[in-house]
Short mmCIF file of C-alpha atoms and ligand atoms in Angstrom, two decimals:
data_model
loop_
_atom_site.label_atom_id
_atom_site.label_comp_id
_atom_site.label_asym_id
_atom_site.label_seq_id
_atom_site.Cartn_x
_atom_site.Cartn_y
_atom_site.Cartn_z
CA UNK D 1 0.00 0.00 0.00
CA UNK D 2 1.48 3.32 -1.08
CA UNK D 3 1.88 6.15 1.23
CA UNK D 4 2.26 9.95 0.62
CA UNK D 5 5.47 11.80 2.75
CA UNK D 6 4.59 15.84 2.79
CA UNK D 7 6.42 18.53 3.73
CA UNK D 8 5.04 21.74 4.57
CA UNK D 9 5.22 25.10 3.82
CA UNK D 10 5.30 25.99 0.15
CA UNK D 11 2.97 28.26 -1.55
CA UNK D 12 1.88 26.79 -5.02
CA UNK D 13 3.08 28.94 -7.47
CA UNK D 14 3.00 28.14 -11.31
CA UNK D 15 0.29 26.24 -13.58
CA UNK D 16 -1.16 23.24 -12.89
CA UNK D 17 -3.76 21.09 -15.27
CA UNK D 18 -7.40 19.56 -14.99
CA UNK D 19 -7.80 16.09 -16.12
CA UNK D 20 -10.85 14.65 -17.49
CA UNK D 21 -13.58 14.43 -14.92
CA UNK D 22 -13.51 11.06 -13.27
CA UNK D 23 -17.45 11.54 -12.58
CA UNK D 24 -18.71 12.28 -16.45
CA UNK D 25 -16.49 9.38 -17.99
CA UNK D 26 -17.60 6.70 -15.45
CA UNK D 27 -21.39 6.60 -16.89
CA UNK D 28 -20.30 7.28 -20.70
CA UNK D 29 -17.92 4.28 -20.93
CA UNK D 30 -21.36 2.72 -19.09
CA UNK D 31 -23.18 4.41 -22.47
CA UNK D 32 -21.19 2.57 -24.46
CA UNK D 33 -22.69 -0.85 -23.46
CA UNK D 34 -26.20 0.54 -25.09
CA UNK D 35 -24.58 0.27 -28.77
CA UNK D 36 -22.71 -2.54 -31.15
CA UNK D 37 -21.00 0.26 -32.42
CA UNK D 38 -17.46 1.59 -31.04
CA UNK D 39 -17.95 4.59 -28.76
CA UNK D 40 -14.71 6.45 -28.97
CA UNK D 41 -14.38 8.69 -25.17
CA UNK D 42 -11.41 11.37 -24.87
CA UNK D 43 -9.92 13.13 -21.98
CA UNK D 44 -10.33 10.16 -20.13
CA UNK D 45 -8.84 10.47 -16.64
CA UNK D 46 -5.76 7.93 -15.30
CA UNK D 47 -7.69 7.26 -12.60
CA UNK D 48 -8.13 3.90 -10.51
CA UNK D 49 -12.04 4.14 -11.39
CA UNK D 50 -11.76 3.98 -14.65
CA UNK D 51 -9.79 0.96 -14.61
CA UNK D 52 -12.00 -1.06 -12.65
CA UNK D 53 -14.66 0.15 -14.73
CA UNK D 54 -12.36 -1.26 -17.89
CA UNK D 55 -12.36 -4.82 -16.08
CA UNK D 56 -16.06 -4.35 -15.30
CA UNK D 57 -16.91 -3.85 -19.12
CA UNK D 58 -14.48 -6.47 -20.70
CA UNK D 59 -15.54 -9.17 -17.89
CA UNK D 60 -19.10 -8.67 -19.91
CA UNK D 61 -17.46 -9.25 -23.41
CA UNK D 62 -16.56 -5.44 -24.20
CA UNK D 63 -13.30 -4.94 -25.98
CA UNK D 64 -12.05 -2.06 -23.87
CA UNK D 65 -8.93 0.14 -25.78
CA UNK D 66 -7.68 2.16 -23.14
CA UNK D 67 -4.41 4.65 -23.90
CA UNK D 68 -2.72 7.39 -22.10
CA UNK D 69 -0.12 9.67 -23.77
CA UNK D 70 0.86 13.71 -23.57
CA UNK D 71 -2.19 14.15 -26.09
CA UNK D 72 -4.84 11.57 -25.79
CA UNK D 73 -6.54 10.01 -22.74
CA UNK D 74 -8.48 8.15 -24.94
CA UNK D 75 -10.83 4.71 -24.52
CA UNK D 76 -12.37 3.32 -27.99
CA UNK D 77 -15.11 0.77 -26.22
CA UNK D 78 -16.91 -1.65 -28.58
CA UNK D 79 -19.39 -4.01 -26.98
CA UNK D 80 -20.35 -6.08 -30.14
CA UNK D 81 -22.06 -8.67 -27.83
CA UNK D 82 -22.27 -8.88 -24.62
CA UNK D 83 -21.60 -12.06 -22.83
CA UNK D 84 -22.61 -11.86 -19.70
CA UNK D 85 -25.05 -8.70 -18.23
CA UNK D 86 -23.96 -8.98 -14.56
CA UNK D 87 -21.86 -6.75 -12.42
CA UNK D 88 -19.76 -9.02 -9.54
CA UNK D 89 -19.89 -7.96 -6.32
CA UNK D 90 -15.97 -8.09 -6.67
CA UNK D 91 -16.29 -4.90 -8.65
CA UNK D 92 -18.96 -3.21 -7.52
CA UNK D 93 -17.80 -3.67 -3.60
CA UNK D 94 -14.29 -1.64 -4.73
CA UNK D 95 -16.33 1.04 -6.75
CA UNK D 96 -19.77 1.74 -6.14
CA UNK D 97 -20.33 3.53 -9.58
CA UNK D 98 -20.79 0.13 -11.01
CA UNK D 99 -24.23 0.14 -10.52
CA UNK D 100 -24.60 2.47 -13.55
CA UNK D 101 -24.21 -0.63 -15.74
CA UNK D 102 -27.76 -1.46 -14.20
CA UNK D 103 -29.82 0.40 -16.48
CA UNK D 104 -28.00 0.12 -20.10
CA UNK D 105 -27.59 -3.71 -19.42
CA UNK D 106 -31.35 -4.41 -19.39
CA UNK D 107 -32.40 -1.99 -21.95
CA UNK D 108 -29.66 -3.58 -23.97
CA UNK D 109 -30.36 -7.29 -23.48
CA UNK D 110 -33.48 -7.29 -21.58
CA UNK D 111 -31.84 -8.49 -18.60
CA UNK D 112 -29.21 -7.68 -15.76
CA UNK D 113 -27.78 -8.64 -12.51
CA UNK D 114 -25.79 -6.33 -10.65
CA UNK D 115 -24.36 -6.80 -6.85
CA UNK D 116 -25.86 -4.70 -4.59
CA UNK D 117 -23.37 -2.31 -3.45
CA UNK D 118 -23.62 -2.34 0.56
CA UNK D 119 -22.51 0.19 3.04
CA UNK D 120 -20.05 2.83 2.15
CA UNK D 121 -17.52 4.97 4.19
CA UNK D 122 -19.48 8.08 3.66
CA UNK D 123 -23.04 6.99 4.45
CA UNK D 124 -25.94 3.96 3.77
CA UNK D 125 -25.91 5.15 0.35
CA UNK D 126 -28.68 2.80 -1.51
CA UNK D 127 -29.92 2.37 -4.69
CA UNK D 128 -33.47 2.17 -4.04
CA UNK D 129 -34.23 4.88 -6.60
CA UNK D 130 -32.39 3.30 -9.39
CA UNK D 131 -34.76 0.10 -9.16
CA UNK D 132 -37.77 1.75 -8.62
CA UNK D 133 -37.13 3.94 -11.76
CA UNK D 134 -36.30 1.12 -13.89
CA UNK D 135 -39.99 -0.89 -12.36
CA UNK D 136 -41.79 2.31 -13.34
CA UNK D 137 -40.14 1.61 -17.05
CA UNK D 138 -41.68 -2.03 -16.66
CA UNK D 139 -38.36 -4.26 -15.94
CA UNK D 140 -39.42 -6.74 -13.09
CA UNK D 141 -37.21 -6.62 -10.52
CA UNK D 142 -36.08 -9.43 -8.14
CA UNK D 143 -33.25 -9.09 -5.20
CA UNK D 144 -31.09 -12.12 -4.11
CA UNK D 145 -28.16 -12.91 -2.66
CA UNK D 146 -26.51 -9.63 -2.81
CA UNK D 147 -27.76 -9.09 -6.01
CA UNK D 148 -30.61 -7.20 -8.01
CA UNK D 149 -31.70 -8.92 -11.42
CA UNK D 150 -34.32 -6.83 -13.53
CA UNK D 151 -35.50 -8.23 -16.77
CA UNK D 152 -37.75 -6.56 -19.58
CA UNK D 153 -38.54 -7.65 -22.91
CA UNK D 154 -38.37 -4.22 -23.56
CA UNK D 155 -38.25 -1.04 -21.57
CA UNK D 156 -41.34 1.43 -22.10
CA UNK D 157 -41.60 4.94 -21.37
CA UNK D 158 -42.79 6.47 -18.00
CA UNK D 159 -43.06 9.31 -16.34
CA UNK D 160 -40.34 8.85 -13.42
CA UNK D 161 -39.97 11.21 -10.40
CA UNK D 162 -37.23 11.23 -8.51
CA UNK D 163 -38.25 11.54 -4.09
CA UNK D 164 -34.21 12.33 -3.66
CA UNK D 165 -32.19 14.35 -6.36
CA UNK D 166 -29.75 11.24 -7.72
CA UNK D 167 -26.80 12.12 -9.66
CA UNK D 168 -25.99 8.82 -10.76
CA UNK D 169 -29.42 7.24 -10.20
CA UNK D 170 -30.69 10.21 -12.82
CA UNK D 171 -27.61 8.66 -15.05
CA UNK D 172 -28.79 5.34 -15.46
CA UNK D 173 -32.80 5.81 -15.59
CA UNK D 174 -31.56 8.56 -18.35
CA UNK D 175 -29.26 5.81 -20.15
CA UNK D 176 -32.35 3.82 -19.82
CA UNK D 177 -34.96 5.24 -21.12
CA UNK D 178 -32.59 6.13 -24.52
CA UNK D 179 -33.22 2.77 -25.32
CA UNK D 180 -36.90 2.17 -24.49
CA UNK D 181 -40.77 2.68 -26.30
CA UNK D 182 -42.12 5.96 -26.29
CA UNK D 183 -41.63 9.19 -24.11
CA UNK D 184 -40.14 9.57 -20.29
CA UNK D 185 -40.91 12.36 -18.48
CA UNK D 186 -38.61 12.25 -15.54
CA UNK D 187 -38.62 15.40 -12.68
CA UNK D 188 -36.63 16.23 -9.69
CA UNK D 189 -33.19 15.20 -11.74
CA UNK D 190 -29.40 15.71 -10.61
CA UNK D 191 -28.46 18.87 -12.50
CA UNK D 192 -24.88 18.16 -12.43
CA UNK D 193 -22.69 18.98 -15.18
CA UNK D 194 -21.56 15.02 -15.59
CA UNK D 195 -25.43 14.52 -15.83
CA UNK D 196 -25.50 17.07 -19.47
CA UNK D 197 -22.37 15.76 -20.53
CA UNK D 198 -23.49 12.41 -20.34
CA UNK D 199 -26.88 13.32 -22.37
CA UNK D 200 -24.80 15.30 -24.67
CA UNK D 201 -22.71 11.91 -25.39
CA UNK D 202 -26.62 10.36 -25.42
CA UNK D 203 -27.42 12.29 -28.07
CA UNK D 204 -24.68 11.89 -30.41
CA UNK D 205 -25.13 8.31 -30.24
CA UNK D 206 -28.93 8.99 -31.82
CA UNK D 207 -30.79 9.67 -28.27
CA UNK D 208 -33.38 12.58 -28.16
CA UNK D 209 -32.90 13.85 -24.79
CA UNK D 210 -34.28 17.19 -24.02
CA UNK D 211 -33.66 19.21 -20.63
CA UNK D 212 -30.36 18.06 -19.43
CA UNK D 213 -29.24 20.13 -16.74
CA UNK D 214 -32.46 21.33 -15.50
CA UNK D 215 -34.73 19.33 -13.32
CA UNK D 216 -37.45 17.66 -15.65
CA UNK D 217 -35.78 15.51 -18.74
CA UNK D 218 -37.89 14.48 -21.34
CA UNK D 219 -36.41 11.75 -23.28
CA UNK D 220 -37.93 10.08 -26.57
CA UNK D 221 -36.73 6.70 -26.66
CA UNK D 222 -35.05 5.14 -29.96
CA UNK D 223 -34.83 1.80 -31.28
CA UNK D 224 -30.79 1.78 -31.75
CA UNK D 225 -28.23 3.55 -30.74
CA UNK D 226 -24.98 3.85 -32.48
CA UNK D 227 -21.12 5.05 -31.96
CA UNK D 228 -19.86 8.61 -31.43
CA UNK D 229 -17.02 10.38 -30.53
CA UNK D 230 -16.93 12.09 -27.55
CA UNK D 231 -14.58 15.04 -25.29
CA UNK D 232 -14.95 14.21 -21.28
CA UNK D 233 -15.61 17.78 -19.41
CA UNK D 234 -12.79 18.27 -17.06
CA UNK D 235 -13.15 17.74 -13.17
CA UNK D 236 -14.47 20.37 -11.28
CA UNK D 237 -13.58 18.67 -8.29
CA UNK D 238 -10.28 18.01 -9.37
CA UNK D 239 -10.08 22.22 -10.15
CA UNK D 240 -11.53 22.82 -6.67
CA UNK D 241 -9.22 21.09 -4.70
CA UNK D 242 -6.28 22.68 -6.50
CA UNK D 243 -8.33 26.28 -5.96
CA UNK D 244 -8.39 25.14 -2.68
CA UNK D 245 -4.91 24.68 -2.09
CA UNK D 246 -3.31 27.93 -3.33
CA UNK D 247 -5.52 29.78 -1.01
CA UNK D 248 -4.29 27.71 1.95
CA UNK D 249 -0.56 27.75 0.48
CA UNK D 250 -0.93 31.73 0.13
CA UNK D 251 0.29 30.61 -3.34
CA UNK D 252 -0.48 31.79 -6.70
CA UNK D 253 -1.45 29.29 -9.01
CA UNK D 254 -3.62 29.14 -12.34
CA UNK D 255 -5.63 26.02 -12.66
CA UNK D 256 -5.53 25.61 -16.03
CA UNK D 257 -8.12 22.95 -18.36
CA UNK D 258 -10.88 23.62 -16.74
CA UNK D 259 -14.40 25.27 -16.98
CA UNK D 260 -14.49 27.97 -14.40
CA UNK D 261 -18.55 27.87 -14.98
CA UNK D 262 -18.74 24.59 -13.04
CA UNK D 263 -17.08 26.32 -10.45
CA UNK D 264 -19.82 28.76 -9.51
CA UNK D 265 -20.66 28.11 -6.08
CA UNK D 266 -16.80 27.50 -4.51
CA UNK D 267 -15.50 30.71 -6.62
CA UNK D 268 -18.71 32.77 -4.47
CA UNK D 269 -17.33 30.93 -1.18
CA UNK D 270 -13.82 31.68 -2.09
CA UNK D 271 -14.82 35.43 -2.67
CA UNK D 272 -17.00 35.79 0.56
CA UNK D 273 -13.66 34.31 2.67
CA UNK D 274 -11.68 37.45 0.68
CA UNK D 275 -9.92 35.41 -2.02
CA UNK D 276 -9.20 36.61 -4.94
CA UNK D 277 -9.00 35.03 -8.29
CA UNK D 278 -8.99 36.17 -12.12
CA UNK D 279 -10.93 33.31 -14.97
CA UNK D 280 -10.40 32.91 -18.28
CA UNK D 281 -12.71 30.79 -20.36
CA UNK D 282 -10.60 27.48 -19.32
CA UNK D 283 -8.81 28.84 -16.04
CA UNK D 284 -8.84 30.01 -12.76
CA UNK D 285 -6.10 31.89 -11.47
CA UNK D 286 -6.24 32.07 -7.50
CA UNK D 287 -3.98 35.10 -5.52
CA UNK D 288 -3.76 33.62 -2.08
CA UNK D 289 -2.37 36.36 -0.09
CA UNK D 290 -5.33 37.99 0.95
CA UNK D 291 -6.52 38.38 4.24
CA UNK D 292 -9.28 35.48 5.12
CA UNK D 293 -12.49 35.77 6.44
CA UNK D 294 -14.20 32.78 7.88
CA UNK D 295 -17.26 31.98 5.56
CA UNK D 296 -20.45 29.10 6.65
CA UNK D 297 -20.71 26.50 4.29
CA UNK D 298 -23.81 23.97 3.11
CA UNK D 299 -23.38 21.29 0.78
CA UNK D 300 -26.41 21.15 -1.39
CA UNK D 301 -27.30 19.44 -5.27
CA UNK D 302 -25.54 21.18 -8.19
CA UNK D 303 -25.50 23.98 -8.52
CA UNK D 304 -24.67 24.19 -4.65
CA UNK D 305 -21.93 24.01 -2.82
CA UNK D 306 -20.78 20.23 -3.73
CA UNK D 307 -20.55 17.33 -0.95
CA UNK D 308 -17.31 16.32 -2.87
CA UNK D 309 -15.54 19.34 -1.89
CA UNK D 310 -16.68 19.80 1.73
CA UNK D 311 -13.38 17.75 2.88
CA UNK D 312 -11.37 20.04 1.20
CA UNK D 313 -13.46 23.01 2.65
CA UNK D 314 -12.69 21.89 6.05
CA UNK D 315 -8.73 22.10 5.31
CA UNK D 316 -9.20 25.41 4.71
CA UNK D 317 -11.69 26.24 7.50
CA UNK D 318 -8.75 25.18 9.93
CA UNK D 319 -6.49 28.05 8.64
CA UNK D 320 -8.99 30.59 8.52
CA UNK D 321 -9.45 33.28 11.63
CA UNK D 322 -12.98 32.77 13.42
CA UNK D 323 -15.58 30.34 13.89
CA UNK D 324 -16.51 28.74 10.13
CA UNK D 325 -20.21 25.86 10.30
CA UNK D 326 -19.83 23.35 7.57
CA UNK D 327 -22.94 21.88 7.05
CA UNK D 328 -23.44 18.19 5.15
CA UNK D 329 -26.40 17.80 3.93
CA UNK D 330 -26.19 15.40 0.99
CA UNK D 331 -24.35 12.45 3.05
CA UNK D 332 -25.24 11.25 6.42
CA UNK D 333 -21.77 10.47 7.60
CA UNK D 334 -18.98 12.52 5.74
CA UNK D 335 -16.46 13.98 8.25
CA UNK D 336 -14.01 11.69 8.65
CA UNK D 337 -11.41 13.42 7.83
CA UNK D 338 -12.51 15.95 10.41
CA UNK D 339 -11.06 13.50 13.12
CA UNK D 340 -7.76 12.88 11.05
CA UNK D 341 -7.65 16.74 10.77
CA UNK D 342 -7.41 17.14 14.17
CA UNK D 343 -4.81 14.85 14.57
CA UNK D 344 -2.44 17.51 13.14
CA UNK D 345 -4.13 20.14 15.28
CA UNK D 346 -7.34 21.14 14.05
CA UNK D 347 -10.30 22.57 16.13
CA UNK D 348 -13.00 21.03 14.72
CA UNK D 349 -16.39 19.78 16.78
CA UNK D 350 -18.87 17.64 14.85
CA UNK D 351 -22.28 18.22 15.90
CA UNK D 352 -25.05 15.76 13.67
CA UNK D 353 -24.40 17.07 9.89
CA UNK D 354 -23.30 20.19 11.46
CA UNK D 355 -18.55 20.40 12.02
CA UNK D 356 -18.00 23.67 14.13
CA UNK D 357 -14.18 24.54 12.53
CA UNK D 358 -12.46 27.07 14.82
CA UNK D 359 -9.32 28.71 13.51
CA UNK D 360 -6.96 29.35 12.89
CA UNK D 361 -4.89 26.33 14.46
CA UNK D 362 -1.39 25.32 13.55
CA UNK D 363 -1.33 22.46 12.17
CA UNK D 364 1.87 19.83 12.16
CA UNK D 365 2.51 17.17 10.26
CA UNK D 366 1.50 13.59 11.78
CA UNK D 367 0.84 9.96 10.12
CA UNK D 368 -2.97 10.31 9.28
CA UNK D 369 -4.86 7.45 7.53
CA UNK D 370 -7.32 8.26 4.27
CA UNK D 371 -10.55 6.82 4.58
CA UNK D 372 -12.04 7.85 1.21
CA UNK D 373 -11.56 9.84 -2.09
CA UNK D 374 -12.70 13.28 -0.83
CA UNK D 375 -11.15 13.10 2.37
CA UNK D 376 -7.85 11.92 1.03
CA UNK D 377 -7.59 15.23 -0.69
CA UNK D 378 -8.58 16.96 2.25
CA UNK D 379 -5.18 15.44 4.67
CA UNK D 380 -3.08 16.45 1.37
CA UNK D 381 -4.55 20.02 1.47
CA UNK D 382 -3.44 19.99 5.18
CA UNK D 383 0.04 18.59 5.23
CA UNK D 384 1.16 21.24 2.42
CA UNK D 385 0.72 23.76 5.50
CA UNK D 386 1.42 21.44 8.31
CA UNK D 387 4.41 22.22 10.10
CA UNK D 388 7.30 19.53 9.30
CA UNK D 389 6.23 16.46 7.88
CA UNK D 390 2.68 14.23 7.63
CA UNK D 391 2.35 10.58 6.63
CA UNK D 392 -0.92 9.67 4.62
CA UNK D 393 -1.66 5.95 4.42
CA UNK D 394 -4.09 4.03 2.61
CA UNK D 395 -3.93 6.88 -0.40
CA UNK D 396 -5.35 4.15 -3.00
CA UNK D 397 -8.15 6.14 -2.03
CA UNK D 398 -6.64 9.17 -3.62
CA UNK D 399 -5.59 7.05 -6.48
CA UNK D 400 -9.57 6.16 -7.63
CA UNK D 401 -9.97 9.97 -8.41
CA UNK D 402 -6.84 11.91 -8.98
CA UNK D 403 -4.72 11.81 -11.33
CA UNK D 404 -1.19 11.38 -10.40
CA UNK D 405 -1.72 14.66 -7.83
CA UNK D 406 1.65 14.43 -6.49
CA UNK D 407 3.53 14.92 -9.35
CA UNK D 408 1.23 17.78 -10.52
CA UNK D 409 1.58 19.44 -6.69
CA UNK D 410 5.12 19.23 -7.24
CA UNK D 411 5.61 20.84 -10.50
CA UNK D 412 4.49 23.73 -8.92
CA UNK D 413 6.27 23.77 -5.84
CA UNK D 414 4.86 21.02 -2.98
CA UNK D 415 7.00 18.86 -1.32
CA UNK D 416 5.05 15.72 -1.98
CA UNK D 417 6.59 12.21 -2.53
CA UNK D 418 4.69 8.79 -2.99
CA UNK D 419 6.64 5.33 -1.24
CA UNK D 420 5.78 2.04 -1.51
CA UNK D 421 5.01 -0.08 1.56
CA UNK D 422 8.78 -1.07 3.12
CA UNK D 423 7.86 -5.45 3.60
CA UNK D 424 10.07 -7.06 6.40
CA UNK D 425 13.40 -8.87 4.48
CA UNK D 426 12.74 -12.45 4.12
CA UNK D 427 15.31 -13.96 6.27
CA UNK D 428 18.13 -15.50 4.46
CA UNK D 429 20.21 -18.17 4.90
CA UNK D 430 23.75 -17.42 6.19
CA UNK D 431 26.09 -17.75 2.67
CA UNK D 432 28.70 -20.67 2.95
C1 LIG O 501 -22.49 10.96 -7.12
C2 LIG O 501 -21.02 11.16 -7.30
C3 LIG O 501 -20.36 11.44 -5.95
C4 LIG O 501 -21.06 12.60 -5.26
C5 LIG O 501 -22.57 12.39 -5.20
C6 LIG O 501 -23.32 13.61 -4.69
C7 LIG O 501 -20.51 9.78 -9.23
C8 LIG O 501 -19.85 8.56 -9.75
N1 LIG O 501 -20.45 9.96 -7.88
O1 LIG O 501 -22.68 9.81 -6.29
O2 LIG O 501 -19.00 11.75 -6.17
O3 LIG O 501 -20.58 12.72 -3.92
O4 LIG O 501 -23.07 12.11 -6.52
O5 LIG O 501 -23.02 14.72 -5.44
O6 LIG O 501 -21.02 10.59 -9.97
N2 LIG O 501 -29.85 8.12 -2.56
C9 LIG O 501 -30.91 7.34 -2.15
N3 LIG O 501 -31.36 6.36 -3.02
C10 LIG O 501 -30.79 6.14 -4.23
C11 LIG O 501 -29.71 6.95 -4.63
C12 LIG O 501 -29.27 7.94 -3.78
O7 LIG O 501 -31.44 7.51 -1.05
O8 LIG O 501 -31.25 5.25 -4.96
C13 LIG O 501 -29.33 9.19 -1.66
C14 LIG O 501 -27.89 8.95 -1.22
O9 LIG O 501 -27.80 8.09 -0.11
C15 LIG O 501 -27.42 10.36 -0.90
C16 LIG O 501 -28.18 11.21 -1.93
O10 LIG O 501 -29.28 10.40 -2.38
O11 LIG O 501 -27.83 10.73 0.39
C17 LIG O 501 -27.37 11.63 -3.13
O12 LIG O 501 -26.72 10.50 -3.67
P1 LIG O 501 -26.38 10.37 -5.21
O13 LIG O 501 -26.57 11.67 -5.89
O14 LIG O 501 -27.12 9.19 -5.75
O15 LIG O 501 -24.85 10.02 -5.18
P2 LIG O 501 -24.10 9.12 -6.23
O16 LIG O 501 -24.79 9.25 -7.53
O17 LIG O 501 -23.88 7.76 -5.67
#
């Protein structure tokens, strides 16, 4: 298991990159399984994710190109036939994304099984509305062992809403309903901007999907789909934790690749704390040597203040003079990084979905343990101002959803380096 060893006390200065968001490509390579046709996806992240998604798709027949070079991050994914509709519990357990397979499978071949995914670090997390939207299409649905099987001869239009906004759930009824007779009407959808990307890929593969991006979708479904090329948007969350950084590292940094109208509600945060930054049409440019104000935060649907990014938030909290709330409101269970956090020194009392952050605290640098994607970030965030040097374990967390981020943080300037787990020497017999 690979750690991270950080050193403190840099700013960030320079330009750093976007990759592809992690988030939109995970349910278009799903897309893919709704044609014969290749589906050709670029700006694909190097991300742990994807990878398992790879093995999911090719362990169901899909031939699954998958190539990373300086100018393509591309994946060319042709599922002629598919050989098997099911999604192993091996998979799914590791990456809980998988169930987006759910919905394309049996509008595909009339039938799927999928592993339920379980518990998750960050809250019960179900997928209640994912089966209930796919009974109001007409599959019959049947849960076993672990697993949910729904079977249709063929999936007919409904009109779908939605108790709980869903990003992916939205995803997969959307996916769906591409494929299935007649009209869907489906209300209180995920407005997120992987939710319109993946309608815009939709669409070029012959969907008619209207209202992507706004709560009610209205999809007419088609009898085939076929290939298309299409460009991944880059990862917001990716951009905000970068933001997030130079602001803590009093850098200066331009966060380049990325669409700084995704950004809408952090960059308003960032400005109510003081901070101020300069876009571009594809960058951000953040000058962290302003005076801080300490700012309340609620997480809340897109176009809110994201869930993903409340980890990161917190980091910042902790540097910030006065009393800042964070509020989660999306997941029931999502600070625990707040107790890692105070490991190096942060003031931070959880109250329900409420964390009370006082600051500003000095942190210093400590042997912390990740417990998920988001939160992973979060410890980096803090060790680049920790005092002396912290030791994050367990960052195969990190790994599902950032690209490489220690070699980006230390092109411009962190003192970041990854090891590998030192195993105890075998012992060895005494030479003769
Ligand atoms: C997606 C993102 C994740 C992000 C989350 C919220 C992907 C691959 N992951 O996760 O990074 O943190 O959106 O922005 O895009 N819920 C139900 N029943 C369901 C489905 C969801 O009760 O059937 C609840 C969840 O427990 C949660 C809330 O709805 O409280 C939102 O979850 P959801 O939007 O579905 O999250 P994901 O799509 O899993």
């Amino acid at each position: 298991m690979d750690k991270f060893v950080i050193r403190g006390g840099n700013p960030l200065l320079g330009t750093i990159r976007v990759s592809g968001a992690k988030n939109a490509a995970l349910p278009a390579m799903a897309a893919a399984l709704l044609t014969d046709e290749p589906v050709i996806l670029e700006n694909i992240p190097q991300v742990r994710d994807i990878e398992t998604t790879r093995k999911l798709l090719s362990a169901m027949g899909a031939e699954v190109e998958l190539g990373y070079g300086r100018a393509q991050h591309r994946t060319t994914i042709s599922c002629r036939q598919i050989a098997s509709p099911e999604a192993s519990y091996e998979l799914v357990k590791t990456m809980r994304a998988s169930t987006l397979v759910l919905g394309p499978l049996v509008a595909r071949c009339g039938r799927a099984r999928v592993s339920l995914p379980g518990g998750c670090a960050i809250g019960a997390r179900p997928i209640d509305l994912h089966i209930r939207g796919l009974e109001r299409l007409g599959a019959t649905i049947n849960q076993e062992h672990g697993y949910v099987e729904a079977v249709a001869r063929r999936l007919k239009g409904a009109e779908i809403r939605f108790d709980k906004v869903t990003v992916t759930g939205t995803e997969d009824l959307l996916m769906a309903a591409s494929l299935a007779e007649g009209e869907t009407l489906m209300s209180n959808c995920a407005r997120e901007p992987e939710v319109v990307d993946l309608a815009d890929l939709l669409n070029k593969m012959g969907a008619r999907i209207e209202g992507a991006g706004t709560p009610t979708i209205r999809i007419q479904g088609v009898e085939r789909l076929h290939g298309a090329k299409h460009r991944i948007i880059p990862d917001r969350i990716e951009a905000a934790t970068f933001l997030i950084a130079a602001v803590l590292t009093s850098g200066d940094l331009n966060v380049s690749g990325c669409e700084p109208g995704h950004l809408g509600a952090l960059l308003e945060q960032l400005s109510s704390m003081g901070v101020k930054t300069a876009r571009s049409q594809e960058s951000v440019r953040v000058i962290g040597d302003s005076p801080l104000r300490a700012a309340d935060v609620v997480t809340e649907e897109y176009p809110g203040f994201p869930t993903d990014v409340q980890a990161q938030y917190m980091a910042l909290a902790t540097q910030v003079q006065g009393t800042s709330t964070i509020t989660e409101n999306i997941f029931e269970n999502r600070f625990m990084h707040a107790q890692e956090l105070g490991r190096m020194g942060a003031n931070i009392k959880i109250e329900g979905s409420r964390a009370i952050v006082r600051g500003k605290s000095p942190l210093s640098g400590a042997a912390v343990l990740a417990s998920d994607l988001r939160a992973s970030a979060s410890l980096v965030l803090a060790a680049l101002v920790a005092d002396g040097e912290t030791i994050i374990d367990r960052v195969y967390h990190i790994d599902r959803g950032y690209e490489r981020i220690e070699e980006k943080l230390r092109a411009v300037g962190a003192q970041i380096r990854r090891i590998g787990e030192i195993l105890p020497k075998k012992a060895t017999a005494p030479a003769v």
